[in-house]
Amino acid sequence: MSDGTAFDGHAISPETRAFLDKHGKLLIGGQWVDGSGVMESRDPATGLVLAEFETGGAAEVDQAVAAARSAFDGPWRRLSASERMNLMTRLARIMEQNARLLTELDILDNGMPGFIAGLTTTNCVEMIDYYAGAIMRIEGSTMVPPRHITAETEALTYSLKEPVGVVGQIVPWNVPLSTAILKLAPALAAGCTVVMKPSEETPLSALALGQMILDAGFPEGVVNIVNGLGGEAGAALAAHDDVDKISFTGSTRTGRAIIQSAIGNLKKVSLELGGKSPVIVMPDADLDLAVPGVAMATFFLQGQNCMAGTRIFAHADIHDALLDGLAAFADGMVLGHGLDPATQQGPMVSAVHADKVFGFIERAKDAGATLVAGGDRLDRPGNFIRPTIFTGCTRDMEIMREEIFGPVMAVQKFDTLDIDAIAQLANDTPYGLSGSVWTQDISTAHRVVSRVRAGHVSINCHGAVGTNIPFGGYGQSGWGREFGEAGLQAYLETKAVTARL
Ligand code: NAD
């Protein structure tokens, strides 16, 4: 570990330094407790050890679920809506005051560039305020009472919205704080209690968040955080009989395992899974906009982004000009440490993941795709892969079918103007998370959008997510929606009540 308020020569705040020097524990029942194992977190840009943290397995998950259950049945249930709102608002302010700590932890743990980490911290604060504000707007409705009752007497039928209960939240590593908050904020607003399992690759920002939750004054056991391995802590949480719902973000493969684990007590399941999103560039696209937009559709967050637009369908009329622009953009990207403000692309999250991504690149070369940018690794410490572009791709190539989760773009040329044929290209995937179309013709844009089978489609931009905008997948990209009103409803049950008057 480095000394002072610097990490490998980059300035970090004294708060971040102090945090890294502490041994991260498990948050169970309002206390920081030891786990049954210890792991190291590494900076993917340097390979240096950042911090050690405790991990839990089935026994710790059991304790955390018990704590969440007693908070749900006890103090949390008894708080008024406005008290719940005030606690969330207090948490948002504490996070705002500690934004630099949260931002630096995600940069160091995940490798993301500072401009992305800063943005996600700001969005997290907004997300908590948004769902705090939604608490007072949780509403049921009134209905016509059943005929067999009104035949005899007056009656009143209405519905109530109630929290689902104890929720297990399993979080991936690609945007650690952001994914934690987009699950936590609506769950707390709904009145649920939570056991969260962060990714073993990026445990740190969740631990800082846990301390802020304690400082805000949430009753003990409302939020419990158990770091650990997916196959141990994650699997135990997904299978636990006293968990009422699992909200999972991660790979489609793990999503399937979660469904199997949830069968025992038929807990509710929300899944935000993988993607292989299409980007359609029509012949009339404004290339000044499309070149950086399409490039960042793939390379944002070094491609470790579920929404990444990685299948680019370029019309033959603009294919060459688009590719020239994309190659120049990719070649010009500044790779480096996320703490360096000049950095536009960071490293892959781990050496193992970098090897996996690089394997896709090697096999794409072997399969005959034409390399137009990148295709290699940086000769320096850290898991850096250059932004890579292949064209001449065909539908059956692995890079057109598999989620790579790295900075690898696959371009396929098309020459039709038939919207249905273009949509067929876009929809030729089991996934359906995101997508975009680039054109100056508003009718073409909306015709394409109406045919693309994905939960989130953008016109002349890509991945335009926001706190209030529903997000989730068609097909094998998931079940349910997060963000916005839909994200809150995912943590609410509906109870119908009839009163015989
Ligand atoms: P992953 O599925 O390997 O792991 C995600 C989480 O699940 C981690 O916390 C992990 O420890 C845990 N886990 C692993 N095996 C488990 C098991 N058997 N039971 C319970 N939990 C288990 O995914 P990842 O590599 O961390 O993240 C990358 C994937 O996440 C990509 O496929 C990406 O598309 C997807 N993702 C989707 C969204 C979305 O909103 N749709 C957002 C971000 C990432």
XYZ file of C-alpha atoms and ligand atoms in Angstrom:
545
model
C 0.000 0.000 0.000
C 1.140 3.572 -0.649
C 1.645 6.132 2.102
C 0.384 9.639 2.709
C -2.445 11.054 0.672
C -1.293 9.573 -2.590
C -1.783 6.251 -4.281
C 0.897 5.264 -6.786
C 1.716 8.940 -7.281
C -1.891 10.075 -7.660
C -3.402 12.376 -5.048
C -6.182 10.887 -2.936
C -8.075 12.462 -0.066
C -7.021 11.795 3.551
C -10.451 10.153 4.017
C -9.729 7.683 1.221
C -6.274 6.965 2.640
C -7.754 6.332 6.102
C -10.461 4.121 4.623
C -7.951 1.973 2.728
C -5.883 1.514 5.867
C -8.872 0.073 7.716
C -9.834 -3.580 7.520
C -13.342 -3.669 6.002
C -15.765 -5.810 8.004
C -19.322 -7.050 7.507
C -22.247 -4.816 8.476
C -24.780 -6.985 10.312
C -27.465 -5.716 12.671
C -25.937 -2.234 12.873
C -22.472 -3.546 13.901
C -19.241 -4.051 11.993
C -18.431 -7.702 12.608
C -15.753 -10.189 11.547
C -16.452 -12.587 8.723
C -15.163 -16.093 8.158
C -12.528 -15.165 5.574
C -10.386 -12.322 4.264
C -9.807 -11.171 0.682
C -7.701 -8.447 -0.938
C -8.934 -5.782 -3.251
C -6.512 -4.686 -5.982
C -6.219 -1.561 -8.098
C -6.715 -2.852 -11.659
C -4.632 -0.002 -13.093
C -1.499 -0.970 -11.165
C -2.114 -4.390 -9.666
C -1.300 -2.943 -6.226
C -3.236 -4.138 -3.192
C -5.723 -1.492 -2.059
C -7.170 -2.980 1.082
C -8.174 -6.168 2.823
C -11.771 -6.960 3.593
C -13.672 -9.591 5.557
C -15.889 -12.027 3.697
C -18.865 -14.060 4.781
C -20.563 -17.269 3.744
C -23.826 -19.020 4.583
C -23.491 -18.463 8.364
C -22.990 -14.696 8.019
C -25.788 -14.442 5.466
C -28.043 -16.234 7.988
C -27.176 -13.665 10.657
C -27.705 -10.774 8.260
C -31.098 -12.101 7.117
C -32.150 -12.560 10.759
C -31.121 -8.949 11.488
C -33.012 -7.706 8.446
C -36.084 -9.704 9.474
C -36.165 -8.327 12.993
C -35.692 -4.765 11.674
C -38.513 -5.342 9.210
C -40.855 -6.704 11.872
C -39.789 -4.109 14.421
C -38.375 -0.587 14.328
C -38.341 -0.054 10.574
C -41.986 -1.074 10.174
C -43.008 1.343 12.933
C -41.315 4.419 11.445
C -43.635 6.886 9.747
C -43.206 7.634 6.065
C -41.780 11.056 6.847
C -39.240 9.602 9.289
C -38.161 7.182 6.564
C -37.931 10.056 4.116
C -35.839 12.119 6.540
C -33.375 9.274 7.060
C -32.913 8.874 3.312
C -32.478 12.609 2.845
C -29.884 12.635 5.630
C -28.027 9.800 3.916
C -28.019 11.739 0.637
C -26.473 14.767 2.366
C -23.793 12.623 4.067
C -22.936 11.066 0.707
C -22.743 14.527 -0.838
C -20.295 15.610 1.878
C -18.226 12.457 1.256
C -18.487 12.465 -2.524
C -14.723 12.486 -3.014
C -14.260 9.393 -0.852
C -17.003 7.479 -2.678
C -15.701 8.567 -6.067
C -12.092 7.661 -5.314
C -13.038 4.250 -3.944
C -14.857 3.285 -7.138
C -11.969 4.614 -9.260
C -9.434 2.599 -7.277
C -11.472 -0.563 -6.891
C -12.970 -0.736 -10.389
C -10.485 1.247 -12.481
C -13.085 3.538 -14.013
C -12.027 7.022 -15.167
C -12.629 9.813 -12.665
C -15.168 11.613 -14.848
C -17.412 8.532 -14.787
C -16.996 7.874 -11.073
C -17.754 11.532 -10.291
C -20.879 11.387 -12.408
C -22.125 8.182 -10.815
C -21.617 9.541 -7.294
C -23.679 12.612 -8.193
C -26.341 10.372 -9.738
C -26.416 8.220 -6.595
C -27.188 11.234 -4.415
C -29.922 12.265 -6.854
C -31.314 8.713 -6.807
C -31.660 8.706 -3.016
C -33.336 12.119 -3.029
C -35.646 10.965 -5.846
C -36.815 7.867 -3.972
C -37.014 9.756 -0.662
C -39.424 12.105 -2.426
C -41.384 9.165 -3.814
C -42.214 7.814 -0.334
C -45.069 10.289 0.097
C -46.434 9.344 -3.322
C -46.791 5.597 -2.707
C -50.468 5.151 -3.464
C -53.051 2.443 -3.787
C -56.402 2.973 -5.489
C -60.122 2.447 -4.958
C -62.189 -0.106 -6.841
C -65.808 -1.107 -7.275
C -66.467 -3.668 -4.501
C -67.477 -7.244 -5.390
C -71.105 -7.744 -6.496
C -71.924 -10.395 -3.888
C -71.146 -7.910 -1.117
C -72.830 -4.837 -2.610
C -75.953 -6.940 -3.259
C -76.386 -7.028 0.513
C -74.809 -3.875 1.844
C -72.594 -0.888 1.092
C -68.910 -1.676 0.830
C -65.568 -0.103 0.104
C -62.721 -1.747 -1.807
C -59.255 -0.270 -2.031
C -55.685 -1.388 -2.479
C -52.671 -0.820 -0.272
C -49.036 -0.845 -1.289
C -46.838 -2.679 1.196
C -43.119 -3.482 1.270
C -42.127 -6.865 -0.155
C -40.156 -7.595 3.035
C -36.550 -8.721 3.457
C -34.704 -8.208 0.190
C -31.408 -9.724 -0.952
C -29.506 -7.497 -3.370
C -26.605 -8.938 -5.363
C -24.432 -6.373 -7.091
C -21.809 -6.650 -9.893
C -18.475 -4.855 -10.149
C -18.892 -2.634 -13.193
C -20.510 0.407 -11.504
C -20.374 -0.661 -7.856
C -21.794 2.306 -5.954
C -24.345 3.120 -8.602
C -25.762 -0.416 -8.738
C -25.863 -0.602 -4.953
C -27.806 2.652 -4.708
C -30.223 1.969 -7.527
C -31.254 -1.145 -5.620
C -31.043 0.244 -2.096
C -32.878 3.554 -2.575
C -36.187 2.173 -3.902
C -36.081 -0.736 -1.420
C -35.723 1.650 1.540
C -38.372 3.980 0.144
C -40.760 1.027 -0.135
C -40.063 0.069 3.491
C -38.066 -3.101 2.839
C -34.970 -4.171 4.754
C -31.897 -5.278 2.884
C -29.024 -7.728 2.844
C -26.605 -6.600 0.166
C -23.837 -8.708 -1.367
C -21.398 -6.493 -3.301
C -19.089 -8.019 -5.903
C -15.914 -9.581 -4.523
C -14.038 -7.568 -7.186
C -15.267 -4.198 -5.858
C -16.201 -4.394 -2.172
C -15.039 -0.960 -1.007
C -17.616 1.727 -1.845
C -20.411 -0.405 -0.346
C -18.483 -0.493 2.949
C -18.102 3.299 2.942
C -21.812 3.534 2.167
C -22.566 1.196 5.089
C -20.843 3.582 7.517
C -22.824 6.497 6.055
C -26.051 4.536 6.589
C -25.097 4.087 10.250
C -24.149 7.768 10.543
C -27.506 8.796 9.053
C -29.213 6.957 11.924
C -31.023 4.108 10.178
C -32.235 1.539 12.734
C -29.927 -1.439 13.122
C -30.507 -4.258 10.675
C -32.300 -2.171 8.047
C -29.256 -2.424 5.780
C -26.777 -5.283 6.135
C -23.736 -5.688 3.903
C -22.036 -9.052 3.491
C -19.044 -9.125 1.177
C -18.061 -12.520 -0.117
C -17.825 -14.846 -3.068
C -20.768 -15.263 -5.407
C -20.867 -19.028 -5.058
C -20.848 -18.723 -1.243
C -22.442 -15.545 0.165
C -24.374 -14.806 -3.059
C -25.709 -18.331 -3.459
C -26.677 -18.506 0.235
C -28.593 -15.233 -0.051
C -30.401 -16.282 -3.227
C -31.425 -19.601 -1.671
C -32.362 -18.270 1.779
C -35.881 -19.237 2.843
C -36.441 -16.075 4.857
C -35.604 -13.708 1.998
C -38.745 -12.451 0.260
C -37.116 -11.092 -2.864
C -33.809 -11.166 -4.699
C -32.745 -8.297 -6.882
C -29.771 -9.331 -8.981
C -27.596 -7.508 -11.476
C -24.929 -9.509 -13.234
C -24.346 -12.005 -15.968
C -27.104 -13.990 -17.644
C -25.344 -17.181 -16.565
C -25.512 -16.225 -12.876
C -29.059 -14.962 -13.397
C -30.087 -18.497 -14.321
C -28.428 -19.847 -11.147
C -30.284 -17.233 -9.077
C -33.623 -18.376 -10.483
C -32.809 -21.973 -9.566
C -31.804 -20.941 -6.036
C -34.965 -18.889 -5.580
C -37.262 -21.819 -6.332
C -37.231 -23.163 -2.741
C -39.444 -20.466 -1.205
C -40.588 -18.962 -4.545
C -39.139 -15.598 -3.586
C -39.723 -12.757 -6.032
C -36.848 -12.249 -8.474
C -35.724 -9.165 -10.418
C -32.888 -9.634 -12.894
C -30.760 -7.079 -14.735
C -28.520 -9.172 -16.961
C -26.206 -8.990 -19.918
C -26.557 -7.357 -23.307
C -25.212 -7.225 -26.848
C -26.860 -4.012 -27.892
C -27.251 -2.908 -31.508
C -26.244 0.498 -32.835
C -27.775 1.265 -36.229
C -26.152 3.984 -38.318
C -28.342 5.047 -41.238
C -26.926 6.644 -44.432
C -28.194 10.111 -43.442
C -26.611 10.049 -39.952
C -24.806 13.198 -38.846
C -21.313 11.724 -38.610
C -19.993 14.583 -36.491
C -22.416 13.362 -33.854
C -22.318 9.667 -34.696
C -18.545 9.132 -34.593
C -18.006 10.089 -30.937
C -21.460 8.824 -29.992
C -21.002 5.364 -31.495
C -17.433 5.126 -30.190
C -18.544 5.869 -26.644
C -21.528 3.521 -27.000
C -18.878 0.784 -27.026
C -15.968 2.272 -25.094
C -17.741 4.060 -22.207
C -16.605 2.436 -18.950
C -14.014 0.533 -21.044
C -16.886 -1.499 -22.480
C -17.662 -3.037 -19.071
C -21.155 -1.714 -19.431
C -24.317 -3.782 -19.717
C -25.792 -1.245 -22.154
C -22.685 -1.135 -24.341
C -23.515 -0.849 -28.029
C -21.129 -3.443 -29.383
C -22.857 -4.607 -32.570
C -22.608 -1.684 -34.975
C -24.711 -1.898 -38.144
C -23.299 0.670 -40.547
C -25.032 1.467 -43.850
C -22.724 0.898 -46.827
C -22.981 4.588 -47.880
C -21.342 5.833 -44.677
C -19.460 2.703 -43.583
C -15.989 3.851 -44.660
C -16.339 7.422 -43.396
C -17.769 6.169 -40.096
C -14.961 3.626 -39.690
C -12.287 6.235 -40.420
C -13.780 8.441 -37.717
C -14.190 5.598 -35.220
C -10.631 4.356 -35.740
C -9.235 7.877 -35.217
C -11.366 8.273 -32.090
C -10.250 4.915 -30.683
C -6.574 5.545 -31.476
C -6.792 8.938 -29.769
C -8.316 7.704 -26.521
C -6.165 8.343 -23.469
C -5.724 5.173 -21.406
C -4.535 5.512 -17.855
C -5.252 5.538 -14.162
C -8.733 6.732 -13.293
C -7.248 9.196 -10.803
C -5.502 10.993 -13.671
C -7.988 13.610 -14.952
C -6.772 13.113 -18.545
C -7.848 9.449 -18.554
C -10.666 8.521 -20.928
C -10.399 4.748 -20.605
C -9.247 2.698 -17.640
C -8.160 -0.932 -17.272
C -10.246 -4.107 -17.216
C -11.411 -4.855 -13.685
C -9.059 -7.820 -13.197
C -6.286 -9.713 -14.914
C -8.628 -12.680 -15.337
C -11.231 -10.523 -17.051
C -8.578 -8.883 -19.264
C -7.458 -12.345 -20.414
C -11.053 -13.246 -21.185
C -11.589 -10.070 -23.232
C -8.300 -10.543 -25.034
C -9.331 -14.097 -25.922
C -12.347 -12.683 -27.794
C -10.006 -10.355 -29.716
C -7.657 -13.182 -30.696
C -10.506 -15.395 -31.832
C -12.086 -12.549 -33.846
C -8.788 -12.146 -35.716
C -8.732 -15.894 -36.378
C -12.348 -15.822 -37.543
C -11.439 -13.332 -40.278
C -12.842 -10.064 -38.908
C -10.872 -7.022 -40.114
C -9.043 -5.179 -37.318
C -9.192 -1.400 -37.783
C -8.099 -0.181 -34.355
C -6.458 -1.517 -31.191
C -6.395 -5.271 -30.813
C -3.558 -5.292 -28.299
C -2.756 -4.753 -24.640
C -0.714 -1.911 -23.150
C 2.819 -2.891 -22.230
C 2.609 -1.564 -18.669
C 1.312 -2.796 -15.313
C -2.468 -3.020 -15.041
C -5.086 -4.716 -17.156
C -5.224 -2.312 -20.104
C -6.649 -3.289 -23.483
C -6.690 -0.745 -26.283
C -10.066 0.266 -27.683
C -10.550 -2.272 -30.427
C -12.645 -2.141 -33.611
C -13.357 -4.952 -36.032
C -15.308 -4.586 -39.238
C -16.349 -7.131 -41.863
C -18.202 -8.951 -39.103
C -20.937 -11.442 -39.863
C -23.874 -12.629 -37.781
C -22.381 -15.974 -36.797
C -19.048 -14.603 -35.532
C -18.518 -14.941 -31.791
C -17.871 -11.175 -31.419
C -21.315 -10.490 -32.901
C -23.057 -12.919 -30.553
C -21.340 -13.023 -27.157
C -21.245 -10.284 -24.546
C -17.533 -9.434 -24.269
C -17.762 -6.773 -21.529
C -14.657 -5.027 -22.794
C -13.649 -2.300 -25.281
C -14.355 -4.349 -28.391
C -16.596 -3.090 -31.207
C -17.897 -5.343 -33.998
C -19.094 -3.609 -37.170
C -21.305 -5.189 -39.823
C -22.093 -3.400 -43.074
C -25.658 -3.381 -44.469
C -27.015 -1.914 -47.686
C -30.789 -1.974 -47.408
C -33.197 0.816 -46.459
C -35.926 -1.657 -45.540
C -36.687 -0.913 -41.892
C -37.932 -4.425 -41.147
C -34.762 -5.961 -42.581
C -32.623 -3.567 -40.526
C -34.589 -4.360 -37.377
C -34.090 -8.055 -38.071
C -30.327 -7.528 -37.983
C -30.627 -5.636 -34.702
C -32.900 -8.256 -33.140
C -30.692 -11.195 -34.069
C -29.607 -11.772 -30.453
C -31.070 -13.445 -27.378
C -30.462 -10.197 -25.451
C -32.610 -7.040 -25.449
C -31.228 -4.451 -23.056
C -30.395 -1.359 -25.050
C -29.837 -0.013 -28.552
C -29.617 3.148 -30.616
C -30.336 4.472 -34.076
C -28.457 7.325 -35.720
C -30.329 9.241 -38.460
C -31.524 12.751 -39.272
C -34.925 11.464 -40.400
C -37.336 11.499 -37.487
C -39.732 9.034 -39.134
C -36.963 6.523 -39.825
C -35.785 6.922 -36.231
C -39.169 6.132 -34.711
C -39.885 3.313 -37.160
C -36.627 1.638 -36.202
C -37.246 2.215 -32.481
C -40.681 0.611 -32.688
C -39.164 -2.562 -34.152
C -36.088 -2.998 -31.939
C -36.778 -5.536 -29.173
C -34.995 -3.891 -26.232
C -35.938 -2.183 -22.996
C -34.076 1.042 -23.690
C -33.548 2.495 -27.167
C -32.043 5.902 -27.924
C -32.072 8.147 -31.012
C -28.824 9.965 -31.886
C -27.411 9.082 -28.472
C -26.821 5.800 -26.629
C -27.570 4.516 -23.145
C -29.390 7.658 -22.069
C -30.343 6.329 -18.636
C -31.614 8.527 -15.820
C -32.929 8.273 -12.278
C -36.545 8.606 -13.418
C -36.349 6.517 -16.608
C -37.324 2.824 -16.460
C -34.451 0.493 -17.315
C -34.383 -3.239 -17.920
C -34.266 -5.922 -20.531
C -36.301 -7.863 -23.020
C -35.388 -11.497 -23.681
C -32.362 -12.839 -21.824
C -31.399 -9.365 -20.570
C -33.590 -9.741 -17.532
C -36.861 -9.629 -15.655
C -38.433 -6.386 -14.463
C -37.378 -2.750 -14.465
C -35.252 -0.555 -12.230
C -35.123 3.266 -11.930
C -38.152 5.544 -11.834
C -41.604 4.520 -10.640
C -41.146 0.969 -11.972
C -38.059 0.605 -9.765
C -40.119 1.450 -6.668
C -43.010 -0.846 -7.612
C -40.512 -3.722 -7.795
C -40.238 -3.518 -3.979
C -43.976 -3.212 -3.276
C -46.727 -5.776 -2.899
C -50.366 -4.906 -3.603
C -52.958 -5.797 -0.990
C -56.648 -5.522 -1.916
C -59.018 -4.714 0.976
C -62.803 -4.892 1.038
C -64.717 -3.421 3.958
C -68.319 -4.419 4.451
C -69.907 -1.256 5.826
P -21.541 -12.032 -12.222
O -22.843 -12.637 -12.614
O -20.329 -12.855 -12.311
O -21.603 -11.515 -10.720
C -22.561 -10.596 -10.278
C -22.758 -10.774 -8.793
O -23.308 -12.060 -8.560
C -21.474 -10.703 -7.961
O -21.748 -10.082 -6.733
C -21.146 -12.177 -7.744
O -20.392 -12.393 -6.589
C -22.525 -12.766 -7.623
N -22.612 -14.192 -7.931
C -21.808 -14.925 -8.746
N -22.225 -16.213 -8.756
C -23.305 -16.290 -7.960
C -24.193 -17.338 -7.590
N -24.030 -18.593 -8.038
N -25.226 -17.070 -6.771
C -25.415 -15.811 -6.320
N -24.608 -14.777 -6.614
C -23.566 -15.007 -7.439
O -21.432 -10.706 -13.066
P -20.230 -9.664 -13.065
O -19.107 -10.272 -13.820
O -19.988 -9.175 -11.682
O -20.877 -8.460 -13.893
C -20.868 -8.432 -15.269
C -22.225 -8.843 -15.807
O -23.238 -8.030 -15.233
C -22.325 -8.616 -17.298
O -22.963 -9.727 -17.888
C -23.218 -7.390 -17.409
O -23.924 -7.259 -18.594
C -24.108 -7.558 -16.240
N -24.674 -6.254 -15.857
C -25.979 -5.997 -16.137
C -26.529 -4.765 -15.821
C -27.964 -4.451 -16.128
O -28.478 -3.475 -15.582
N -28.637 -5.202 -16.968
C -25.742 -3.795 -15.204
C -24.426 -4.088 -14.921
C -23.895 -5.330 -15.248
